[in-house]
Short mmCIF file of C-alpha atoms in Angstrom, two decimals:
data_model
loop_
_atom_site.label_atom_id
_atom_site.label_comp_id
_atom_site.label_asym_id
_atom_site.label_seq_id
_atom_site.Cartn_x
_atom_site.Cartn_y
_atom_site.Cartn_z
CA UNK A 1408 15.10 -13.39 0.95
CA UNK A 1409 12.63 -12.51 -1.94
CA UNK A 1410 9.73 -11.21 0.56
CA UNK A 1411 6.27 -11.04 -1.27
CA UNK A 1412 6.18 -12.22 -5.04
CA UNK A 1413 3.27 -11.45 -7.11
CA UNK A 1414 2.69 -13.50 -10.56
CA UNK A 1415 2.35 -12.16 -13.16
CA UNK A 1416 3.48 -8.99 -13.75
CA UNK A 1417 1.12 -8.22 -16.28
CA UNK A 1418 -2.07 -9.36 -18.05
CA UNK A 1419 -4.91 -8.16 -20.50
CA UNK A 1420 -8.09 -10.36 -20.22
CA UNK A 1421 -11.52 -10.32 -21.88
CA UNK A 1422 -14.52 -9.51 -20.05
CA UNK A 1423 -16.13 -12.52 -18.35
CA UNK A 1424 -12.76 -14.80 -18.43
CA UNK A 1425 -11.28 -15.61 -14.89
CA UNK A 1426 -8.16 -15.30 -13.73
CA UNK A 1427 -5.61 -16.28 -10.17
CA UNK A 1428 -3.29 -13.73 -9.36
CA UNK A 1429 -0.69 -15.19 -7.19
CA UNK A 1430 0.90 -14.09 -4.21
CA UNK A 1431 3.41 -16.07 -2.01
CA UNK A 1432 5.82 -14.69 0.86
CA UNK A 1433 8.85 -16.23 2.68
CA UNK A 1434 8.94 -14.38 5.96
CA UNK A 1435 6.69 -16.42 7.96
CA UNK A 1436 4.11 -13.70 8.26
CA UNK A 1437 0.53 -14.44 9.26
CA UNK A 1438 -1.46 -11.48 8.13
CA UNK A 1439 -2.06 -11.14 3.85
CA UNK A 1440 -3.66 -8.34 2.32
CA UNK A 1441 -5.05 -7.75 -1.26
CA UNK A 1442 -5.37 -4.33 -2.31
CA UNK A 1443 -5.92 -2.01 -6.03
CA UNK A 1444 -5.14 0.82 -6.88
CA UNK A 1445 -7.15 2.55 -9.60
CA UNK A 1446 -5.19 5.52 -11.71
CA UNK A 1447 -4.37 8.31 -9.40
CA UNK A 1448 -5.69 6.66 -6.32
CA UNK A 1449 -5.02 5.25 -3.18
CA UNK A 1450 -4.78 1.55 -2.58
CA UNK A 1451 -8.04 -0.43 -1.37
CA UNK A 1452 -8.33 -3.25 0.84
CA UNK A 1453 -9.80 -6.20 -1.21
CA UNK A 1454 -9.44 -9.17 1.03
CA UNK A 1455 -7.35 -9.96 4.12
CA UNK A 1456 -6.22 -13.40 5.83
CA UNK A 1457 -4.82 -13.81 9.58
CA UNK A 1458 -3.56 -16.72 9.04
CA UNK A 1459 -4.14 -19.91 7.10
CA UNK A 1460 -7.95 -21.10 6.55
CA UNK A 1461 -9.18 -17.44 7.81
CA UNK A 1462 -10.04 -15.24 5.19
CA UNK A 1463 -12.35 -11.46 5.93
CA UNK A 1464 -13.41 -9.01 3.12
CA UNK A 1465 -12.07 -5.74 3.07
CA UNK A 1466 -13.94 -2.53 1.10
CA UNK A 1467 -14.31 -3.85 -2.05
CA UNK A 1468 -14.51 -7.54 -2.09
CA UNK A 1469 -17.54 -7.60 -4.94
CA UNK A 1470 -16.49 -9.48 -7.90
CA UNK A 1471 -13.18 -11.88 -6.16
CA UNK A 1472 -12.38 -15.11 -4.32
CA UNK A 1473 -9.59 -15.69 -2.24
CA UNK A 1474 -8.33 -18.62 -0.42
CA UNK A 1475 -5.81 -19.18 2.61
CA UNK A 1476 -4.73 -22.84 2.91
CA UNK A 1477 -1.03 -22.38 3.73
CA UNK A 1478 1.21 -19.60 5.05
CA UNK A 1479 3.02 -19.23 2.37
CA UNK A 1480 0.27 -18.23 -0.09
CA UNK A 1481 -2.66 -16.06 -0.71
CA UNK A 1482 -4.17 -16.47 -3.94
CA UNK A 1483 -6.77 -13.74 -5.80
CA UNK A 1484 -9.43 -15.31 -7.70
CA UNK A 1485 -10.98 -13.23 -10.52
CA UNK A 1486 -14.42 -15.04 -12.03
CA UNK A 1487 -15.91 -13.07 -14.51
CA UNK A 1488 -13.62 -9.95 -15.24
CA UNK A 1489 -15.27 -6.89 -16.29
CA UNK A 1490 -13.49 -3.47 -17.57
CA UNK A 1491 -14.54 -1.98 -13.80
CA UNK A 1492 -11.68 -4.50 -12.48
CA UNK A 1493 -8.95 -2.70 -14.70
CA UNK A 1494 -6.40 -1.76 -11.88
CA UNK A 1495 -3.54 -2.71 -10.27
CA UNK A 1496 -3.05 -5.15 -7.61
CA UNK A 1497 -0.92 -5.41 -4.93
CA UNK A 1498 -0.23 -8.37 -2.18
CA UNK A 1499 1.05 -7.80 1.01
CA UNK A 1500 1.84 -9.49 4.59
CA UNK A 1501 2.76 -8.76 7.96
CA UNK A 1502 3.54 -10.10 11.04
CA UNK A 1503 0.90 -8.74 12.67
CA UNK A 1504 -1.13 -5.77 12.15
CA UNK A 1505 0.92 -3.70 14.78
CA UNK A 1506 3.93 -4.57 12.85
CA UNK A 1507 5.04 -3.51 8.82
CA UNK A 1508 3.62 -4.45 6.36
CA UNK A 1509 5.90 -5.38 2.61
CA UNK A 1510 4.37 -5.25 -0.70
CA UNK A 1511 4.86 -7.29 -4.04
CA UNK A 1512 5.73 -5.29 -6.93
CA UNK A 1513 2.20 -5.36 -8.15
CA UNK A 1514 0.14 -7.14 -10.95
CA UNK A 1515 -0.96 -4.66 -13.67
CA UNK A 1516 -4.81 -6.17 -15.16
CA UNK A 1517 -6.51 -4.87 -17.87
CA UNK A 1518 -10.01 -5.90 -18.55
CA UNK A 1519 -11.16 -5.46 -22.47
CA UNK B 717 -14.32 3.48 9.34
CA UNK B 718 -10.77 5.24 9.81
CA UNK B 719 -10.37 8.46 7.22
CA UNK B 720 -6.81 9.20 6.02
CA UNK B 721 -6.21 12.78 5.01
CA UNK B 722 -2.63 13.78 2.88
CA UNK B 723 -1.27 17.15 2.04
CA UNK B 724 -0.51 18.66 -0.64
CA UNK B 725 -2.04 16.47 -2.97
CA UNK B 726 0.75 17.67 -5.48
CA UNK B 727 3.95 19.05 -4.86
CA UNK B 728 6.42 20.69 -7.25
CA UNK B 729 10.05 21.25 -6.00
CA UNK B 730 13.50 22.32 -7.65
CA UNK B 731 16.19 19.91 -6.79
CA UNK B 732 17.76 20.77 -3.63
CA UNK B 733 14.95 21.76 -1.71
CA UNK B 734 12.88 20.82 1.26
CA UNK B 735 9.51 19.61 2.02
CA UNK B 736 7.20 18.90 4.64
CA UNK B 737 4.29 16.15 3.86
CA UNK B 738 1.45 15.81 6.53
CA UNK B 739 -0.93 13.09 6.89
CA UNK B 740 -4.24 13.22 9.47
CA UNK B 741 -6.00 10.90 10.61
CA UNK B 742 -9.46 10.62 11.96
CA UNK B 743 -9.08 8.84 14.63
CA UNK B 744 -6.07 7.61 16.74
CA UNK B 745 -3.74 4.69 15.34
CA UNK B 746 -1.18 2.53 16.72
CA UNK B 747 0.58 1.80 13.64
CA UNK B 748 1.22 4.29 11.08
CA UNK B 749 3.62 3.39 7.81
CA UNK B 750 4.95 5.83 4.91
CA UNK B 751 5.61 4.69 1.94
CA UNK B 752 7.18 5.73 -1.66
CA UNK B 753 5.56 4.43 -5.03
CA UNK B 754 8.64 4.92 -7.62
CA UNK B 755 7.73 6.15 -11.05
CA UNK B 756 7.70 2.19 -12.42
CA UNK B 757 5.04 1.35 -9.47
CA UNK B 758 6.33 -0.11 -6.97
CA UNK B 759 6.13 0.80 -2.90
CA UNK B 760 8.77 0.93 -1.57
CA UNK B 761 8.85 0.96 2.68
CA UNK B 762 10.23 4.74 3.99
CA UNK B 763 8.95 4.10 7.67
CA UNK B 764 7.47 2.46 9.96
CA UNK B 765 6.86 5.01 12.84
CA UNK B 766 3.43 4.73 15.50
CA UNK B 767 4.82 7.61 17.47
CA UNK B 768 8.19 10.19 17.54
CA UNK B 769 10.57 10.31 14.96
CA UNK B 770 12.93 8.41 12.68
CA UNK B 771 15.22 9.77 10.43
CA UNK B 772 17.29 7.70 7.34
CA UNK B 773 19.10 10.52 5.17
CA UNK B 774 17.69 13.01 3.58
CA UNK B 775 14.71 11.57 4.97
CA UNK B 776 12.75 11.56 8.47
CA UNK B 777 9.84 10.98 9.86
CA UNK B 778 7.28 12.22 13.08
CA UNK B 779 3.87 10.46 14.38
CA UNK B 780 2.09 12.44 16.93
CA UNK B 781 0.17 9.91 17.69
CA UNK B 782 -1.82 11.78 20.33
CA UNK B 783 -2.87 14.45 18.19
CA UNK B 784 -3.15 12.07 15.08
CA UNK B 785 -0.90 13.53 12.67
CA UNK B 786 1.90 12.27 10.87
CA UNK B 787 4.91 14.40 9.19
CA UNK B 788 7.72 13.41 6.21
CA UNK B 789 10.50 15.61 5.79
CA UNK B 790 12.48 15.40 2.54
CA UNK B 791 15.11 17.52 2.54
CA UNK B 792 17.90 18.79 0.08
CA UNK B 793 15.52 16.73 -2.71
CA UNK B 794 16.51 14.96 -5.93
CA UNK B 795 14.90 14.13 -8.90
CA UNK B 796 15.20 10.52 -7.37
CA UNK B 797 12.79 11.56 -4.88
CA UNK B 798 9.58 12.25 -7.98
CA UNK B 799 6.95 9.65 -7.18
CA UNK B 800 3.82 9.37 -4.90
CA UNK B 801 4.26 9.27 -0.96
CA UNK B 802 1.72 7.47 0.79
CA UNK B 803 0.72 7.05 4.87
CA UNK B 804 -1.41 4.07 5.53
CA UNK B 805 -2.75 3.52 9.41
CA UNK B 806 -5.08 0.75 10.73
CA UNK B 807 -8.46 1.30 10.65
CA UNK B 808 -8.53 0.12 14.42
CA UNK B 809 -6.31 -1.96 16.82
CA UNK B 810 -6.16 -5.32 14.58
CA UNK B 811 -7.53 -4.41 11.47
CA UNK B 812 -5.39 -3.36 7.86
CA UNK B 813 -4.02 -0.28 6.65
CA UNK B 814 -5.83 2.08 5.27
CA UNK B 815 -4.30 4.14 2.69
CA UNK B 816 -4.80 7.75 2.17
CA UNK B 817 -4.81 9.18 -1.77
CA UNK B 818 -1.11 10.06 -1.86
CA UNK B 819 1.37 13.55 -2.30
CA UNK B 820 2.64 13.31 -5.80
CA UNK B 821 5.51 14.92 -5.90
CA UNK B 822 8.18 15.86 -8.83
CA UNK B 823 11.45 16.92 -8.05
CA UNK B 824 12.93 19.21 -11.24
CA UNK B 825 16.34 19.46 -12.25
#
């Protein structure tokens, strides 16, 4: 059972390229979170999704895209990168919100 | 929206001891999770735990969920346990966690 699988693990990109971090699960969960975590922070809620076709913002949407059109996967759409998106991001689902949540291992971006 | 509040921010322990980590929350929550973030990143699941208490090891947990507060004992620590605990609660009934900023703790040999 591999849970939630973020690709990739890493990237650098230059400011104003665009970039899809991916996120998939296997546990037949409905609920998928985005979240980043800047250096010595908490995580953020970027964008959520209760199930497939519904996506809702979460603090700090400015500056993504995602998209819901299976179960399976929630991808995070980056358009034009700037050094301000630097972070780490981490994908997540649950059953339901009254229920755990698992986390990927995380996608380290760095913005130049 | 929900505010999640940890304590310490930073911990420094000598292998072998205890510890208590407390996490508030503003207003009441129905789910409450702790979790550890390893030195290499990753969060890793310690409990899931709306209200009383868990233990696994060294390890337990307590939600008062009534008085909003959540506690994580560590005890008899090892360097094993260095990393960054974190709480994370809903911000209301069907909405995602919300993550407070984290106990850092290191654990010396």
């Amino acid at each position: 059972n591999a849970g939630v699988t973020q690709t990739p693990k890493f990237r650098i990109l230059k400011i104003g390229q665009s970039m899809t971090l991916q996120c998939a699960q296997d546990m037949n969960h409905n609920y998928m979170y985005w979240y980043r975590q800047d250096p010595g922070m908490g995580l953020k809620l970027i964008y959520y999704s209760v199930g497939a076709g519904i996506t809702d913002k979460g603090e700090v949407p400015n500056g993504y895209n995602v998209s819901r059109s299976t179960t399976e996967d929630f991808p995070l759409r980056l358009e034009l990168a700037a050094p301000s998106q630097t972070s780490v991001y981490f994908c997540a689902s649950s059953l339901n919100t009254n229920t755990e949540a698992f986390f990927g291992q995380g996608t380290r971006l760095t913005v130049v | 929206g929900i505010q999640v509040e940890q304590s310490p921010p930073d911990l420094i322990l000598q292998e072998g001891a205890n510890s208590t980590l407390r996490c508030n929350f503003s207003d009441s929550v129905n789910n409450l999770q702790w979790f550890h973030q390893n030195p290499w990143g990753q969060l890793i699941n310690l409990f899931y735990i709306p209200s009383g208490t868990k233990q696994n090891g060294r390890l337990s947990a307590t939600t008062v969920a009534t008085e909003r507060y959540s506690l994580l004992y560590i005890s008899s620590s090892q360097t094993t346990d260095s990393g960054v605990y974190f709480c994370a609660g809903p911000n209301s009934g069907n909405t995602p966690l919300v993550f407070g900023k984290g106990t850092r703790l290191s654990v010396i040999a």
